[in-house]
Amino acid sequence: MELNTAEKFLLIIMHPEKPRYLIPETKINPGLFGAMLMDLSLEEKIEFKDKRIIAHSSYTKISEAHNILLSKISASKKRKRIKTWITAFAWNSRKYRHMILRDLVLKGKVRIEERSFLFIPFKSAFLIDKNIKKQIQNEISDVLLNKKPPEDDIACLLGIIDGCKAYKLITKDKESLKSIKHNIKEMVQNDSVSKEVQKVIQEMQAASIVATTTATSG
């Protein structure tokens, strides 16, 4: 079953055993919306120009979350900066994340449990398909260690990982980490990833600073 970039991003940042994420909340938001924007870009529903987003459509079949995101962008009277959109949608990050997690539940990759703490309800997401997480990690490692030309979805993930400085998602081995970190940066510098990804990377880094004050639950 085909997965979009946003789904792959959530899968690789999920803890393999516990209902939590492997990167800070302040990096999840820009990373997730960066992935969603890249999905829309690959489908040619939007394009990036002068660090701004231009919509070419108001509808996509990628997912309900992607469609809501696209409809809001297309309805805007102004061509806003990527950073502005990522920061704005971070306020509703829980909503979009849960929508994507729900799709992953339907695809048999994730389980969601309803819980409560001090009578406050919340949802916990558990990774149940550990093989798909490992498969995505292996695809990324193969591209980096063997310097193979990446497919579009892997190129997007590489750009997002670099933008979030989340290199340990690929490996925790110190020696391999040095090589992987160097290769990611080399790919970005040499335009091995698409120009669109590079623009989103830069804007994600700027958005991460603002995102520290946004919602931190989900």
PDB file of C-alpha atoms in Angstrom:
ATOM      1  CA  MET A   1       0.000   0.000   0.000  1.00  0.00           C
ATOM      2  CA  GLU A   2       1.474   3.313  -1.099  1.00  0.00           C
ATOM      3  CA  LEU A   3       2.395   5.842   1.562  1.00  0.00           C
ATOM      4  CA  ASN A   4       2.771   9.572   1.097  1.00  0.00           C
ATOM      5  CA  THR A   5       5.744  11.564   2.396  1.00  0.00           C
ATOM      6  CA  ALA A   6       3.863  12.897   5.435  1.00  0.00           C
ATOM      7  CA  GLU A   7       2.927   9.351   6.470  1.00  0.00           C
ATOM      8  CA  LYS A   8       6.510   8.171   6.021  1.00  0.00           C
ATOM      9  CA  PHE A   9       7.767  11.082   8.089  1.00  0.00           C
ATOM     10  CA  LEU A  10       5.457  10.194  11.001  1.00  0.00           C
ATOM     11  CA  LEU A  11       6.423   6.530  10.782  1.00  0.00           C
ATOM     12  CA  ILE A  12      10.170   7.153  11.002  1.00  0.00           C
ATOM     13  CA  ILE A  13       9.836   9.557  13.938  1.00  0.00           C
ATOM     14  CA  MET A  14       7.627   7.192  15.987  1.00  0.00           C
ATOM     15  CA  HIS A  15       9.228   5.216  18.799  1.00  0.00           C
ATOM     16  CA  PRO A  16       9.224   1.506  17.852  1.00  0.00           C
ATOM     17  CA  GLU A  17       7.814   0.392  21.223  1.00  0.00           C
ATOM     18  CA  LYS A  18       6.350   3.370  23.082  1.00  0.00           C
ATOM     19  CA  PRO A  19       3.590   5.881  22.222  1.00  0.00           C
ATOM     20  CA  ARG A  20       5.921   8.814  21.703  1.00  0.00           C
ATOM     21  CA  TYR A  21       8.124  10.455  19.096  1.00  0.00           C
ATOM     22  CA  LEU A  22      11.899  10.401  18.643  1.00  0.00           C
ATOM     23  CA  ILE A  23      12.299  14.113  17.914  1.00  0.00           C
ATOM     24  CA  PRO A  24      11.112  17.192  19.843  1.00  0.00           C
ATOM     25  CA  GLU A  25       7.618  18.546  19.267  1.00  0.00           C
ATOM     26  CA  THR A  26       9.070  21.801  17.951  1.00  0.00           C
ATOM     27  CA  LYS A  27      10.633  19.851  15.067  1.00  0.00           C
ATOM     28  CA  ILE A  28       7.653  17.591  14.388  1.00  0.00           C
ATOM     29  CA  ASN A  29       5.381  20.463  13.336  1.00  0.00           C
ATOM     30  CA  PRO A  30       7.597  22.051  10.658  1.00  0.00           C
ATOM     31  CA  GLY A  31       8.739  18.598   9.523  1.00  0.00           C
ATOM     32  CA  LEU A  32       5.189  17.314   9.091  1.00  0.00           C
ATOM     33  CA  PHE A  33       3.948  20.370   7.236  1.00  0.00           C
ATOM     34  CA  GLY A  34       7.127  20.425   5.169  1.00  0.00           C
ATOM     35  CA  ALA A  35       6.349  16.821   4.161  1.00  0.00           C
ATOM     36  CA  MET A  36       2.750  17.696   3.320  1.00  0.00           C
ATOM     37  CA  LEU A  37       3.848  20.648   1.199  1.00  0.00           C
ATOM     38  CA  MET A  38       6.306  18.436  -0.667  1.00  0.00           C
ATOM     39  CA  ASP A  39       3.547  15.890  -1.343  1.00  0.00           C
ATOM     40  CA  LEU A  40       1.459  18.661  -2.888  1.00  0.00           C
ATOM     41  CA  SER A  41       4.450  19.934  -4.855  1.00  0.00           C
ATOM     42  CA  LEU A  42       5.229  16.480  -6.277  1.00  0.00           C
ATOM     43  CA  GLU A  43       1.601  16.252  -7.400  1.00  0.00           C
ATOM     44  CA  GLU A  44       2.024  19.706  -8.982  1.00  0.00           C
ATOM     45  CA  LYS A  45      -0.837  21.150  -6.959  1.00  0.00           C
ATOM     46  CA  ILE A  46       1.455  23.907  -5.670  1.00  0.00           C
ATOM     47  CA  GLU A  47       4.808  25.422  -6.524  1.00  0.00           C
ATOM     48  CA  PHE A  48       7.352  27.453  -4.589  1.00  0.00           C
ATOM     49  CA  LYS A  49       8.471  30.801  -5.921  1.00  0.00           C
ATOM     50  CA  ASP A  50      10.501  33.438  -4.070  1.00  0.00           C
ATOM     51  CA  LYS A  51       9.966  31.471  -0.830  1.00  0.00           C
ATOM     52  CA  ARG A  52       6.211  31.714  -1.319  1.00  0.00           C
ATOM     53  CA  ILE A  53       3.570  29.119  -2.170  1.00  0.00           C
ATOM     54  CA  ILE A  54       1.518  29.372  -5.358  1.00  0.00           C
ATOM     55  CA  ALA A  55      -1.533  27.103  -5.590  1.00  0.00           C
ATOM     56  CA  HIS A  56      -2.490  25.583  -8.948  1.00  0.00           C
ATOM     57  CA  SER A  57      -5.451  23.635  -7.638  1.00  0.00           C
ATOM     58  CA  SER A  58      -7.811  23.586  -4.672  1.00  0.00           C
ATOM     59  CA  TYR A  59      -8.271  19.812  -4.455  1.00  0.00           C
ATOM     60  CA  THR A  60      -6.098  16.736  -3.976  1.00  0.00           C
ATOM     61  CA  LYS A  61      -6.798  13.055  -3.360  1.00  0.00           C
ATOM     62  CA  ILE A  62      -3.602  12.495  -1.335  1.00  0.00           C
ATOM     63  CA  SER A  63      -5.458  12.633   1.992  1.00  0.00           C
ATOM     64  CA  GLU A  64      -8.113  14.613   3.810  1.00  0.00           C
ATOM     65  CA  ALA A  65      -5.413  16.500   5.733  1.00  0.00           C
ATOM     66  CA  HIS A  66      -3.580  17.402   2.516  1.00  0.00           C
ATOM     67  CA  ASN A  67      -6.843  18.524   0.946  1.00  0.00           C
ATOM     68  CA  ILE A  68      -7.686  20.860   3.842  1.00  0.00           C
ATOM     69  CA  LEU A  69      -4.167  22.298   3.723  1.00  0.00           C
ATOM     70  CA  LEU A  70      -4.375  22.850  -0.038  1.00  0.00           C
ATOM     71  CA  SER A  71      -7.844  24.381   0.093  1.00  0.00           C
ATOM     72  CA  LYS A  72      -6.710  26.944   2.676  1.00  0.00           C
ATOM     73  CA  ILE A  73      -3.632  27.854   0.624  1.00  0.00           C
ATOM     74  CA  SER A  74      -5.629  28.194  -2.597  1.00  0.00           C
ATOM     75  CA  ALA A  75      -8.294  30.289  -0.842  1.00  0.00           C
ATOM     76  CA  SER A  76      -5.765  32.810   0.467  1.00  0.00           C
ATOM     77  CA  LYS A  77      -5.834  36.156  -1.318  1.00  0.00           C
ATOM     78  CA  LYS A  78      -2.124  36.609  -0.663  1.00  0.00           C
ATOM     79  CA  ARG A  79       0.825  34.464  -1.701  1.00  0.00           C
ATOM     80  CA  LYS A  80       2.251  33.821   1.737  1.00  0.00           C
ATOM     81  CA  ARG A  81       5.776  32.644   2.589  1.00  0.00           C
ATOM     82  CA  ILE A  82       6.376  28.955   3.249  1.00  0.00           C
ATOM     83  CA  LYS A  83       7.499  29.887   6.759  1.00  0.00           C
ATOM     84  CA  THR A  84       4.236  31.743   7.371  1.00  0.00           C
ATOM     85  CA  TRP A  85       2.114  28.756   6.343  1.00  0.00           C
ATOM     86  CA  ILE A  86       4.141  26.248   8.379  1.00  0.00           C
ATOM     87  CA  THR A  87       3.949  28.474  11.456  1.00  0.00           C
ATOM     88  CA  ALA A  88       0.221  29.143  10.985  1.00  0.00           C
ATOM     89  CA  PHE A  89      -0.706  25.481  10.610  1.00  0.00           C
ATOM     90  CA  ALA A  90       1.455  24.506  13.595  1.00  0.00           C
ATOM     91  CA  TRP A  91      -1.289  25.941  15.825  1.00  0.00           C
ATOM     92  CA  ASN A  92      -3.561  23.136  14.584  1.00  0.00           C
ATOM     93  CA  SER A  93      -0.816  20.532  14.383  1.00  0.00           C
ATOM     94  CA  ARG A  94      -2.710  18.031  16.528  1.00  0.00           C
ATOM     95  CA  LYS A  95      -5.665  18.067  14.141  1.00  0.00           C
ATOM     96  CA  TYR A  96      -3.601  17.434  11.016  1.00  0.00           C
ATOM     97  CA  ARG A  97      -1.352  14.877  12.696  1.00  0.00           C
ATOM     98  CA  HIS A  98      -4.295  12.860  13.974  1.00  0.00           C
ATOM     99  CA  MET A  99      -5.883  12.891  10.530  1.00  0.00           C
ATOM    100  CA  ILE A 100      -2.719  11.426   9.023  1.00  0.00           C
ATOM    101  CA  LEU A 101      -2.386   8.949  11.886  1.00  0.00           C
ATOM    102  CA  ARG A 102      -5.982   7.870  11.249  1.00  0.00           C
ATOM    103  CA  ASP A 103      -5.049   7.097   7.645  1.00  0.00           C
ATOM    104  CA  LEU A 104      -2.113   5.040   8.920  1.00  0.00           C
ATOM    105  CA  VAL A 105      -4.516   3.133  11.176  1.00  0.00           C
ATOM    106  CA  LEU A 106      -6.651   2.275   8.144  1.00  0.00           C
ATOM    107  CA  LYS A 107      -3.489   1.094   6.370  1.00  0.00           C
ATOM    108  CA  GLY A 108      -2.591  -1.164   9.292  1.00  0.00           C
ATOM    109  CA  LYS A 109       0.590   0.686  10.252  1.00  0.00           C
ATOM    110  CA  VAL A 110      -0.446   2.363  13.513  1.00  0.00           C
ATOM    111  CA  ARG A 111      -2.782   1.746  16.467  1.00  0.00           C
ATOM    112  CA  ILE A 112      -4.429   4.596  18.387  1.00  0.00           C
ATOM    113  CA  GLU A 113      -5.621   4.280  21.980  1.00  0.00           C
ATOM    114  CA  GLU A 114      -7.947   6.662  23.796  1.00  0.00           C
ATOM    115  CA  ARG A 115      -6.475   7.546  27.208  1.00  0.00           C
ATOM    116  CA  SER A 116      -6.928  10.095  29.968  1.00  0.00           C
ATOM    117  CA  PHE A 117      -4.823  11.841  32.581  1.00  0.00           C
ATOM    118  CA  LEU A 118      -6.532  13.651  35.456  1.00  0.00           C
ATOM    119  CA  PHE A 119      -9.779  13.175  33.521  1.00  0.00           C
ATOM    120  CA  ILE A 120      -8.311  14.933  30.492  1.00  0.00           C
ATOM    121  CA  PRO A 121      -8.715  12.704  27.378  1.00  0.00           C
ATOM    122  CA  PHE A 122      -5.892  12.295  24.883  1.00  0.00           C
ATOM    123  CA  LYS A 123      -4.832   9.902  22.136  1.00  0.00           C
ATOM    124  CA  SER A 124      -1.709   7.749  22.037  1.00  0.00           C
ATOM    125  CA  ALA A 125      -0.343   6.369  18.773  1.00  0.00           C
ATOM    126  CA  PHE A 126       1.551   3.062  18.711  1.00  0.00           C
ATOM    127  CA  LEU A 127       3.599   1.793  15.778  1.00  0.00           C
ATOM    128  CA  ILE A 128       2.427  -1.728  14.909  1.00  0.00           C
ATOM    129  CA  ASP A 129       4.172  -2.238  11.559  1.00  0.00           C
ATOM    130  CA  LYS A 130       7.832  -2.026  12.567  1.00  0.00           C
ATOM    131  CA  ASN A 131       8.935  -3.514   9.247  1.00  0.00           C
ATOM    132  CA  ILE A 132       7.753  -0.510   7.241  1.00  0.00           C
ATOM    133  CA  LYS A 133       9.668   1.860   9.522  1.00  0.00           C
ATOM    134  CA  LYS A 134      12.811  -0.238   9.056  1.00  0.00           C
ATOM    135  CA  GLN A 135      12.233  -0.399   5.307  1.00  0.00           C
ATOM    136  CA  ILE A 136      12.064   3.401   5.022  1.00  0.00           C
ATOM    137  CA  GLN A 137      15.207   3.767   7.166  1.00  0.00           C
ATOM    138  CA  ASN A 138      17.037   1.220   5.008  1.00  0.00           C
ATOM    139  CA  GLU A 139      16.059   3.035   1.806  1.00  0.00           C
ATOM    140  CA  ILE A 140      17.411   6.288   3.220  1.00  0.00           C
ATOM    141  CA  SER A 141      20.630   4.644   4.481  1.00  0.00           C
ATOM    142  CA  ASP A 142      21.174   2.913   1.132  1.00  0.00           C
ATOM    143  CA  VAL A 143      20.959   6.226  -0.737  1.00  0.00           C
ATOM    144  CA  LEU A 144      23.298   7.971   1.683  1.00  0.00           C
ATOM    145  CA  LEU A 145      25.953   5.315   2.252  1.00  0.00           C
ATOM    146  CA  ASN A 146      26.122   4.268  -1.405  1.00  0.00           C
ATOM    147  CA  LYS A 147      25.454   7.762  -2.765  1.00  0.00           C
ATOM    148  CA  LYS A 148      22.672   6.530  -5.009  1.00  0.00           C
ATOM    149  CA  PRO A 149      20.315   8.955  -6.787  1.00  0.00           C
ATOM    150  CA  PRO A 150      17.231   9.128  -4.513  1.00  0.00           C
ATOM    151  CA  GLU A 151      13.641   8.700  -5.606  1.00  0.00           C
ATOM    152  CA  ASP A 152      11.483  11.794  -5.138  1.00  0.00           C
ATOM    153  CA  ASP A 153       9.943  10.637  -1.844  1.00  0.00           C
ATOM    154  CA  ILE A 154      13.331   9.730  -0.338  1.00  0.00           C
ATOM    155  CA  ALA A 155      14.807  13.033  -1.567  1.00  0.00           C
ATOM    156  CA  CYS A 156      11.992  14.814   0.263  1.00  0.00           C
ATOM    157  CA  LEU A 157      12.624  12.885   3.476  1.00  0.00           C
ATOM    158  CA  LEU A 158      16.348  13.610   3.269  1.00  0.00           C
ATOM    159  CA  GLY A 159      15.637  17.309   2.933  1.00  0.00           C
ATOM    160  CA  ILE A 160      13.222  17.263   5.859  1.00  0.00           C
ATOM    161  CA  ILE A 161      15.624  15.276   8.070  1.00  0.00           C
ATOM    162  CA  ASP A 162      18.348  17.806   7.295  1.00  0.00           C
ATOM    163  CA  GLY A 163      15.997  20.715   7.915  1.00  0.00           C
ATOM    164  CA  CYS A 164      14.997  19.252  11.294  1.00  0.00           C
ATOM    165  CA  LYS A 165      18.580  18.202  12.119  1.00  0.00           C
ATOM    166  CA  ALA A 166      17.147  14.767  12.917  1.00  0.00           C
ATOM    167  CA  TYR A 167      20.042  12.627  11.667  1.00  0.00           C
ATOM    168  CA  LYS A 168      19.689  10.109  14.500  1.00  0.00           C
ATOM    169  CA  LEU A 169      16.439   8.934  12.920  1.00  0.00           C
ATOM    170  CA  ILE A 170      18.613   7.100  10.409  1.00  0.00           C
ATOM    171  CA  THR A 171      21.237   5.669  12.745  1.00  0.00           C
ATOM    172  CA  LYS A 172      22.532   6.133  16.293  1.00  0.00           C
ATOM    173  CA  ASP A 173      25.936   4.641  15.518  1.00  0.00           C
ATOM    174  CA  LYS A 174      28.452   7.466  15.975  1.00  0.00           C
ATOM    175  CA  GLU A 175      30.686   6.499  13.052  1.00  0.00           C
ATOM    176  CA  SER A 176      27.817   5.937  10.624  1.00  0.00           C
ATOM    177  CA  LEU A 177      26.159   9.119  11.861  1.00  0.00           C
ATOM    178  CA  LYS A 178      29.160  11.227  10.844  1.00  0.00           C
ATOM    179  CA  SER A 179      29.128   9.761   7.335  1.00  0.00           C
ATOM    180  CA  ILE A 180      25.359  10.063   6.942  1.00  0.00           C
ATOM    181  CA  LYS A 181      25.302  13.649   8.204  1.00  0.00           C
ATOM    182  CA  HIS A 182      28.073  14.615   5.774  1.00  0.00           C
ATOM    183  CA  ASN A 183      26.389  12.874   2.836  1.00  0.00           C
ATOM    184  CA  ILE A 184      23.016  14.510   3.490  1.00  0.00           C
ATOM    185  CA  LYS A 185      24.583  17.965   3.540  1.00  0.00           C
ATOM    186  CA  GLU A 186      26.603  17.160   0.419  1.00  0.00           C
ATOM    187  CA  MET A 187      23.450  16.082  -1.429  1.00  0.00           C
ATOM    188  CA  VAL A 188      21.662  19.274  -0.456  1.00  0.00           C
ATOM    189  CA  GLN A 189      24.611  21.475  -1.413  1.00  0.00           C
ATOM    190  CA  ASN A 190      25.026  19.739  -4.769  1.00  0.00           C
ATOM    191  CA  ASP A 191      21.321  19.945  -5.615  1.00  0.00           C
ATOM    192  CA  SER A 192      20.893  16.173  -5.384  1.00  0.00           C
ATOM    193  CA  VAL A 193      17.541  16.872  -3.790  1.00  0.00           C
ATOM    194  CA  SER A 194      15.016  18.960  -5.662  1.00  0.00           C
ATOM    195  CA  LYS A 195      15.165  22.741  -5.535  1.00  0.00           C
ATOM    196  CA  GLU A 196      11.731  22.747  -3.939  1.00  0.00           C
ATOM    197  CA  VAL A 197      12.970  20.656  -1.012  1.00  0.00           C
ATOM    198  CA  GLN A 198      15.871  23.030  -0.447  1.00  0.00           C
ATOM    199  CA  LYS A 199      13.521  26.019  -0.257  1.00  0.00           C
ATOM    200  CA  VAL A 200      11.285  24.229   2.210  1.00  0.00           C
ATOM    201  CA  ILE A 201      14.356  23.265   4.290  1.00  0.00           C
ATOM    202  CA  GLN A 202      15.376  26.896   4.670  1.00  0.00           C
ATOM    203  CA  GLU A 203      11.865  27.987   5.567  1.00  0.00           C
ATOM    204  CA  MET A 204      11.435  25.073   7.992  1.00  0.00           C
ATOM    205  CA  GLN A 205      14.534  26.170   9.866  1.00  0.00           C
ATOM    206  CA  ALA A 206      13.079  29.658  10.217  1.00  0.00           C
ATOM    207  CA  ALA A 207       9.673  28.269  11.173  1.00  0.00           C
ATOM    208  CA  SER A 208      11.198  26.029  13.859  1.00  0.00           C
ATOM    209  CA  ILE A 209      12.156  29.098  15.887  1.00  0.00           C
ATOM    210  CA  VAL A 210       8.587  30.398  15.844  1.00  0.00           C
ATOM    211  CA  ALA A 211       7.135  26.910  16.406  1.00  0.00           C
ATOM    212  CA  THR A 212       8.618  26.759  19.915  1.00  0.00           C
ATOM    213  CA  THR A 213       5.602  28.744  21.126  1.00  0.00           C
ATOM    214  CA  THR A 214       2.953  26.675  19.346  1.00  0.00           C
ATOM    215  CA  ALA A 215       0.872  23.789  20.617  1.00  0.00           C
ATOM    216  CA  THR A 216       3.045  21.038  22.049  1.00  0.00           C
ATOM    217  CA  SER A 217       0.576  18.197  22.553  1.00  0.00           C
ATOM    218  CA  GLY A 218      -0.599  15.541  20.135  1.00  0.00           C
TER     219      GLY A 218
END
